[in-house]
Short mmCIF file of C-alpha atoms in Angstrom, two decimals:
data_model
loop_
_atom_site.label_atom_id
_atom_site.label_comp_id
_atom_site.label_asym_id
_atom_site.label_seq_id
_atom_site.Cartn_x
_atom_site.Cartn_y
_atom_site.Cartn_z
CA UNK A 1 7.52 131.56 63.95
CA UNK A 2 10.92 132.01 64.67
CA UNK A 3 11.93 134.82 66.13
CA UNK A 4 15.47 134.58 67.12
CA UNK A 5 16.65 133.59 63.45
CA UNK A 6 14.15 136.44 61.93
CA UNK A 7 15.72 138.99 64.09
CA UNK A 8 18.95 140.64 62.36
CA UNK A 9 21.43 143.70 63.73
CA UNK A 10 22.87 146.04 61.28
CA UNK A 11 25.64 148.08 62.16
CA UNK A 12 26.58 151.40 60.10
CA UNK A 13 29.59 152.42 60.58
CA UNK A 14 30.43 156.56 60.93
CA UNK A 15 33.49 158.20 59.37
CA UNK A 16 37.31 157.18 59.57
CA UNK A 17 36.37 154.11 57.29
CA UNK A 18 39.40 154.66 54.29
CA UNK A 19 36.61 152.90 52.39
CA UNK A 20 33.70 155.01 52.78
CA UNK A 21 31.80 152.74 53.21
CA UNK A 22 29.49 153.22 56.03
CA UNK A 23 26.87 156.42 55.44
CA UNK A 24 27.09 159.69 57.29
CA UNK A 25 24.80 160.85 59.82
CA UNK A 26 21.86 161.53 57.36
CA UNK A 27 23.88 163.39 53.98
CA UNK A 28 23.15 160.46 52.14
CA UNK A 29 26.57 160.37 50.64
CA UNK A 30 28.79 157.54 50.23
CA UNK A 31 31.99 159.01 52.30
CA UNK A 32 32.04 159.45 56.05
CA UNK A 33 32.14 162.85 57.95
CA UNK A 34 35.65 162.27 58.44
CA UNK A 35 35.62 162.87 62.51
CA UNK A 36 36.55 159.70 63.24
CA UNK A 37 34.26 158.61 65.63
CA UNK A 38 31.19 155.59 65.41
CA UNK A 39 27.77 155.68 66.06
CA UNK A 40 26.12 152.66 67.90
CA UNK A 41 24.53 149.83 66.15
CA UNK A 42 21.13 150.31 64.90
CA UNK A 43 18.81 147.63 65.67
CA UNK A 44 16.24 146.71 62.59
CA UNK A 45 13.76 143.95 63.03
CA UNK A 46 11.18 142.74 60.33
CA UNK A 47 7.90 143.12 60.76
CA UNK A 48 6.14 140.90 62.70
CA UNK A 49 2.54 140.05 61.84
CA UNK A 50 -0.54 140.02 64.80
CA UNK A 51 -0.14 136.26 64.43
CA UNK A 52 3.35 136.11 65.48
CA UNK A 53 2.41 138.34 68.44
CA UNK A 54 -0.16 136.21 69.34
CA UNK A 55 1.86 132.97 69.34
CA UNK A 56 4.39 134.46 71.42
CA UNK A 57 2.47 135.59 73.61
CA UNK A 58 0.67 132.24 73.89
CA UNK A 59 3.70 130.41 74.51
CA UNK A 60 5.02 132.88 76.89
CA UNK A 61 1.38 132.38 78.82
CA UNK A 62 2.25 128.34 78.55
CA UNK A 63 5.45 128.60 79.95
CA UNK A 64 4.19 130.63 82.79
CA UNK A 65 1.18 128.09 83.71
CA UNK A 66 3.61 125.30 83.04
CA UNK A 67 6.34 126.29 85.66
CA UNK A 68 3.35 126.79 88.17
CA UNK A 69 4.80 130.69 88.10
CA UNK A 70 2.49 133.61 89.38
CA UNK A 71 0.52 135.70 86.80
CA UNK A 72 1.60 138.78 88.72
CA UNK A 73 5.16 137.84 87.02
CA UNK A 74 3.66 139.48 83.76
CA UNK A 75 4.31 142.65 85.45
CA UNK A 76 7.16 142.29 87.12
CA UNK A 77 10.30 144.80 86.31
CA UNK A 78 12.99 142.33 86.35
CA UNK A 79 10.90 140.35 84.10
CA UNK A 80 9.91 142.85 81.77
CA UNK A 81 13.66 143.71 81.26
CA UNK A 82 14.58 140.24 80.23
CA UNK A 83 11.76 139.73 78.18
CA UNK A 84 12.94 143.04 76.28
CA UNK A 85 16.12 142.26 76.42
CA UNK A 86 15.53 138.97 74.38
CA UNK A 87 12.93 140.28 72.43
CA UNK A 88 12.84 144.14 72.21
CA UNK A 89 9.76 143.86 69.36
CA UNK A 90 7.33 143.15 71.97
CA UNK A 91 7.51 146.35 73.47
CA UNK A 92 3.66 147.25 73.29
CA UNK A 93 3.00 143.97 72.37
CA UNK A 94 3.13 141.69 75.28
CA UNK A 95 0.39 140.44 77.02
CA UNK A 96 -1.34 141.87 80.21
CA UNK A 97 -1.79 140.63 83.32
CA UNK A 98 -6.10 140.52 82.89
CA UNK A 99 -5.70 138.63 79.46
CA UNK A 100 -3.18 136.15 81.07
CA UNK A 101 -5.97 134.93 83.79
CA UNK A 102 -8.81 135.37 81.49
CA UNK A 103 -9.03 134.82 77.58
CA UNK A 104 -5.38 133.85 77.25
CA UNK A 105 -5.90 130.44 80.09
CA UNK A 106 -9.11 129.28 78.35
CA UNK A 107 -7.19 128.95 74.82
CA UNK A 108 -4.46 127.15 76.50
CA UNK A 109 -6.67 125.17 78.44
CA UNK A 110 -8.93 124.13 75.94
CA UNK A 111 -5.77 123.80 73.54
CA UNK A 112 -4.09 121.30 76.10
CA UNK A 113 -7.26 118.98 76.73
CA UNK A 114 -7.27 118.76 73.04
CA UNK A 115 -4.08 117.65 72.56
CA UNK A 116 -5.02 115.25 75.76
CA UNK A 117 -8.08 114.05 74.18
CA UNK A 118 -6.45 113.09 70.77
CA UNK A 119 -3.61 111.01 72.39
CA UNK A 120 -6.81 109.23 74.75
CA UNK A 121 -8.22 108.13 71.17
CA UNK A 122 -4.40 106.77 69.87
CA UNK A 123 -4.59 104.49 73.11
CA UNK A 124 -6.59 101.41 73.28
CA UNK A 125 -5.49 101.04 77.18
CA UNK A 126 -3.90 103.23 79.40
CA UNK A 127 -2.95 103.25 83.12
CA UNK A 128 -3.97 105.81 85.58
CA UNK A 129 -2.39 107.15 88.57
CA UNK A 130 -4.19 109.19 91.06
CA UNK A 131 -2.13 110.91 94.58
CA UNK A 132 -3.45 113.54 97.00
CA UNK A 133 -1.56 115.86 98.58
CA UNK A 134 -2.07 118.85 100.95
CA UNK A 135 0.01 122.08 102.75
CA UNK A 136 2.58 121.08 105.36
CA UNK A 137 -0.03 121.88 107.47
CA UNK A 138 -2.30 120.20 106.23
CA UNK A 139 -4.52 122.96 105.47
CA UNK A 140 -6.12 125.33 103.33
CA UNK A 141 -6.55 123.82 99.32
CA UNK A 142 -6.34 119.76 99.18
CA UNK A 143 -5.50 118.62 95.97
CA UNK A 144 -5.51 115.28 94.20
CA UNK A 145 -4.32 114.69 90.67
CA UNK A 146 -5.18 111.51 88.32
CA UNK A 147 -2.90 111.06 85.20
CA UNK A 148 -2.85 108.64 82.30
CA UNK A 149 -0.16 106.51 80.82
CA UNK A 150 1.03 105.12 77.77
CA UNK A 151 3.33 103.80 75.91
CA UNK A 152 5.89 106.23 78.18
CA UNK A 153 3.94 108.82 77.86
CA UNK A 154 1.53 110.62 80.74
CA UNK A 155 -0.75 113.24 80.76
CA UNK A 156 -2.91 115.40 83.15
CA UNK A 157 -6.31 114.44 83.33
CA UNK A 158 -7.98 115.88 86.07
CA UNK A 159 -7.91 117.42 89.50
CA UNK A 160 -9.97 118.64 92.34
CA UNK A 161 -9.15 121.03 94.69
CA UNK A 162 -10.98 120.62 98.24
CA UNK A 163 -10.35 122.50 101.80
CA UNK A 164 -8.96 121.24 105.25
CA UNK A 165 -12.55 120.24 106.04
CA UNK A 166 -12.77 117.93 103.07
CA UNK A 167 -9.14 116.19 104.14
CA UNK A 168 -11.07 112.95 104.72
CA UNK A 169 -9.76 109.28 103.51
CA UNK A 170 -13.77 108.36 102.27
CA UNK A 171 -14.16 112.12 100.60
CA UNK A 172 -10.88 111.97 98.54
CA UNK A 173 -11.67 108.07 97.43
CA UNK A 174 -14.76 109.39 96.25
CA UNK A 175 -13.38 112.40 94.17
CA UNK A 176 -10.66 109.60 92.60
CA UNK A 177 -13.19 107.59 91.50
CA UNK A 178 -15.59 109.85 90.20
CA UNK A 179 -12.50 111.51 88.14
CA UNK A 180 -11.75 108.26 87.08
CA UNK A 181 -14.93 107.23 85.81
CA UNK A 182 -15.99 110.08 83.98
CA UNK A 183 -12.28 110.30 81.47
CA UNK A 184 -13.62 106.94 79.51
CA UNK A 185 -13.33 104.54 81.81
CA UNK A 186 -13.42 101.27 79.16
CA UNK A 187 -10.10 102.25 78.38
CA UNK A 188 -8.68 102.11 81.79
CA UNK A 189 -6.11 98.44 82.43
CA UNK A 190 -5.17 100.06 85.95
CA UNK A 191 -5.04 102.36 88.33
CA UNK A 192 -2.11 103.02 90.73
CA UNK A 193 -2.85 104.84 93.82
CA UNK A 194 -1.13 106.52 96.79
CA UNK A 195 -4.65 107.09 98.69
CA UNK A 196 -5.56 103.47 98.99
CA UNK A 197 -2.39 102.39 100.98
CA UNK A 198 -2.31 105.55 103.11
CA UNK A 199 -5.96 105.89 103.88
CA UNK A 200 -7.14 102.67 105.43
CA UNK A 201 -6.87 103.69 108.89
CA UNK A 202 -9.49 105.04 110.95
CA UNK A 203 -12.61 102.81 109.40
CA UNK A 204 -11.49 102.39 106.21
CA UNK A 205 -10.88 99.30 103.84
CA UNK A 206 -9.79 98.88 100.34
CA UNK A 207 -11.95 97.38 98.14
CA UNK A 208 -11.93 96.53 94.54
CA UNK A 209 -14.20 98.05 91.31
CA UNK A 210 -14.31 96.19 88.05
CA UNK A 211 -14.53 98.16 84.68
CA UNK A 212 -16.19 96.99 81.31
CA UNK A 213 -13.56 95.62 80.39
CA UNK A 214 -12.74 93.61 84.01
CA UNK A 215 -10.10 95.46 85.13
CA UNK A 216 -9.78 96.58 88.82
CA UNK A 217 -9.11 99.73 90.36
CA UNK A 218 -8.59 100.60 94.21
CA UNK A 219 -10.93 102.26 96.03
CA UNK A 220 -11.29 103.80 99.62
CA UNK A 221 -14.86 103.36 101.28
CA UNK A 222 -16.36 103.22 104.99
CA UNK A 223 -16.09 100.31 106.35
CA UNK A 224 -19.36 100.22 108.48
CA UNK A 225 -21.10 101.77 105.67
CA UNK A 226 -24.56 100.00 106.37
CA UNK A 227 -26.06 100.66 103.17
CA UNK A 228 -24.65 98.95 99.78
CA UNK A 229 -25.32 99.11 96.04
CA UNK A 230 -28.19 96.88 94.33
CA UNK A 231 -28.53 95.45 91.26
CA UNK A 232 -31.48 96.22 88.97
CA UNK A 233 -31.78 94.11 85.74
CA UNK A 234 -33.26 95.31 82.53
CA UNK A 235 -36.41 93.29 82.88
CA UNK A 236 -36.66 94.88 86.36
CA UNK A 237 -36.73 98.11 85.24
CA UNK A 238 -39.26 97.64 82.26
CA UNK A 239 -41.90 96.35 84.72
CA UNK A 240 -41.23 99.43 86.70
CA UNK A 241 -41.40 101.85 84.13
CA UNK A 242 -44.49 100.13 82.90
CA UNK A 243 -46.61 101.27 86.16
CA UNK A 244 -46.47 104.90 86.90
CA UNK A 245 -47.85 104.75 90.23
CA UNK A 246 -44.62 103.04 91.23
CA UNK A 247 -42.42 105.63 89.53
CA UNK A 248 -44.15 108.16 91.02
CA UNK A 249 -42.04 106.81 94.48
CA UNK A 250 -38.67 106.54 92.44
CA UNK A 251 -35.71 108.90 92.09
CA UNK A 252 -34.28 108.26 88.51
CA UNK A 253 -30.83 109.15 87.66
CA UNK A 254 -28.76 109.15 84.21
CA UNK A 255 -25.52 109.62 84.40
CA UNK A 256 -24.10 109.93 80.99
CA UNK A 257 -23.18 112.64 78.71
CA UNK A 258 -25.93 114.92 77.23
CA UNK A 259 -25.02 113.89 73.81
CA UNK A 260 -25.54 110.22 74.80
CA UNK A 261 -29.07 111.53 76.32
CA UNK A 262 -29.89 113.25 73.37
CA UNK A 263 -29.59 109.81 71.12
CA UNK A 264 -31.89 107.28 73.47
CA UNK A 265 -33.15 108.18 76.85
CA UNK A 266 -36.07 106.28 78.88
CA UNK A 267 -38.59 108.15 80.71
CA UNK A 268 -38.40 110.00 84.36
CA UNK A 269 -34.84 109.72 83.81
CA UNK A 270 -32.97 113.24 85.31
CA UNK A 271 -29.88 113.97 83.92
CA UNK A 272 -26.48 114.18 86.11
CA UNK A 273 -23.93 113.93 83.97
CA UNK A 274 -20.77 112.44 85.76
CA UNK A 275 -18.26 114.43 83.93
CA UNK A 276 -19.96 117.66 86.00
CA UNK A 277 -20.39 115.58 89.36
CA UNK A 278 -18.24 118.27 90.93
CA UNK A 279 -21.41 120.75 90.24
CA UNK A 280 -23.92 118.79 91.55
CA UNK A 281 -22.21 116.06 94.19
CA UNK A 282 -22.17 118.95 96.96
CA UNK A 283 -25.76 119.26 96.95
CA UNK A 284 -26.76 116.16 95.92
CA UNK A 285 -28.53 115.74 99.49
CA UNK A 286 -30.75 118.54 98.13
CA UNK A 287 -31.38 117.40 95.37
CA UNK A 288 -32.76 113.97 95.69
CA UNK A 289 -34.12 112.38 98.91
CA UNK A 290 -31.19 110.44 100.34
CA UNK A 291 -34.62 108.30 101.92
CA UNK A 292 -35.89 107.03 98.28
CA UNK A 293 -35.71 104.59 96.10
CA UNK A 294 -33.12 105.55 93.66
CA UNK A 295 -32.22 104.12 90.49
CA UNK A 296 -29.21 104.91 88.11
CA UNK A 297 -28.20 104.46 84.81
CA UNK A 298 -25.84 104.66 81.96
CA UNK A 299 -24.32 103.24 78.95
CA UNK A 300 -23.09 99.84 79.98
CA UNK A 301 -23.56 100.15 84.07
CA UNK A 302 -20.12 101.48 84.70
CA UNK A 303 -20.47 104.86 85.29
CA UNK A 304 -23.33 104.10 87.02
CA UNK A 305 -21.81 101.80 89.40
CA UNK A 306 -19.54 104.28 90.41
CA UNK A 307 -22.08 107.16 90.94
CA UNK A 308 -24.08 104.67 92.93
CA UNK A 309 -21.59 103.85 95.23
CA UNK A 310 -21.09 107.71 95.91
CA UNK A 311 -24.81 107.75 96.38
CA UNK A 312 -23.89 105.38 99.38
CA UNK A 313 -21.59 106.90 100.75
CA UNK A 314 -23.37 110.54 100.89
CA UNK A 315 -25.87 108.55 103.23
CA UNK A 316 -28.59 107.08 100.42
CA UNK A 317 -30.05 104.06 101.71
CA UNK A 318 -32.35 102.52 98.80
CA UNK A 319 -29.77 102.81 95.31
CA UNK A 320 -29.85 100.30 92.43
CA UNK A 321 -27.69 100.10 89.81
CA UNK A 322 -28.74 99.25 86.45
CA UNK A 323 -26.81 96.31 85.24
CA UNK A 324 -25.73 96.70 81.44
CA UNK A 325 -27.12 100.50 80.81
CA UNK A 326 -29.47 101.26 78.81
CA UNK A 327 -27.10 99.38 76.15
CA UNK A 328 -28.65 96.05 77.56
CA UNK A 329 -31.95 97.64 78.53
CA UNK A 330 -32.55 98.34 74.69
CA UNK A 331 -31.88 94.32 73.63
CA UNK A 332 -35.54 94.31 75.56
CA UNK A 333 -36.99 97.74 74.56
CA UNK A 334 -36.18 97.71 70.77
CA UNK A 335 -37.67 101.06 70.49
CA UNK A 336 -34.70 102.55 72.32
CA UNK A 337 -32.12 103.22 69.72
CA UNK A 338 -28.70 101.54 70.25
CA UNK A 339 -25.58 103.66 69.99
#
């Protein structure tokens, strides 16, 4: 749609023409009234379809949640008038101020991580970059960002917003990676990061994660942190699933997608999807006994890995990580189907 070029201004001229060419004032005859004076112009536009309404509309809304510029602006008079002034036709038309924080940001939303998603599946590798940053005051919302980059190009992945009681080095480490992890982390060749080298003060230490693919990103943990990550092998984990007394003692978490779950799970497995971690990680205390024996799983023991180590660090004492997934627990279990 293009408005501006659609748009068109007709003028008809009124009397004192030695043409006659412009109409009277309604006679329908060809000669002026002969007063001599003009009428304004007379503005005509086309007719604009609900289509082109709603895509100006939408990317009025984009522009608005682009620039970071209240919604309130919507009804604003200044605004209103320059809106109308540039295009009078969406008198009536324009969006409210309800639509604009409701329906209106889910379409753009959902239109943007689209767009997001297809240029993740053009990449083989990208490069991520993750920052925190807070008020001057370092109060009220704490936010930290993680972008990708390719090829020149970055996009927005993910954020999390926290509040001043959250401002902590090992908190905001743990958000980063958990971010990280759950936007396809095979794909990841690096990760730069701003938290790392300003956070290892005050008991902390920068350590280093490998993906599936052997690449290493930063991370920020405690440094007294008496409990650490253990390793569970396949075979281990077929002997214990094989004696259901033993399970019975055994918190089991699976941390991939429910689409992945739906294709091959094992038994007394619960589902915790990463990609929602920031529904469930506040209460994960709650949820599962920080005392037990917990064991976690997913595809190829990434994702896993990293949800383990935040296990840790919320004050679990007993957490093994599968090694491989369930991709190398079904080379032993060929009743599991491989995906």
């Amino acid at each position: 749609m293009q408005l501006g070029r659609q748009a068109t201004l007709t003028g008809l001229l009124k009397g004192g023409s030695s043409s006659g060419a412009g109409s009277s004032a309604g006679n329908g005859s060809g000669s002026g009234s002969g007063d001599g004076g003009g009428v304004p112009f007379v503005k005509k536009w086309p007719k604009f379809t609900k289509e082109d309404f709603e895509e100006a509309n939408t990317l009025l809304a984009t522009a608005i949640y682009c620039c970071n510029l209240p919604m309130t602006i919507i009804e604003h008079p200044d605004f209103l008038k320059f809106i109308y002034g540039v295009a009078p036709w969406m008198q009536g038309k324009l969006i409210g101020r309800k639509a604009l924080a409701t329906t209106m940001l889910d379409k753009v939303y959902g239109m943007t991580r689209k767009e997001v998603q297809q240029f993740l599946d053009k990449q083989e590798f990208v490069a991520t970059s993750t920052d925190a940053w807070s008020s001057e005051h370092n109060a009220g919302a704490h936010v930290l960002n993680v972008n990708a980059m390719a090829n020149g190009t970055s996009v927005f992945l993910d954020m999390v917003f926290t509040g001043a009681d959250s401002h902590t080095g090992n908190y905001i480490a743990t958000q980063a990676q958990l971010m990280l992890y759950k936007n396809d982390p095979d794909k990841i060749g690096a990760n730069a990061t701003a938290v790392a080298a300003t956070l290892t003060g005050g008991g902390l230490t920068v350590n280093r994660a490998t993906t599936g693919r052997g690449h290493h990103l930063v991370m920020v943990l405690e440094e007294k942190q008496e409990a650490e990550v253990q390793h569970m092998s396949v075979n281990e984990l077929q002997e214990l699933l094989a004696n259901p007394l033993l399970c019975e003692e055994v918190q089991f978490v699976d941390v991939r997608e429910q689409h992945e779950f739906s294709i091959a799970r094992l038994p007394h497995f619960k589902l915790l999807p990463l990609s929602t971690s920031s529904e469930w990680a506040p209460t994960i205390q709650q949820t599962l006994d920080p005392a037990a024996e917990t064991v976690v799983l997913c595809h190829h023991g990434v994702r896993s890995m990293n949800a383990a180590m935040f296990l840790v660090s919320q004050g679990f004492t007993n957490v093994k990580n599968v090694t491989g997934g369930i991709a190398a627990y079904s080379m032993v279990d060929r009743s599991v189907p491989e995906y």
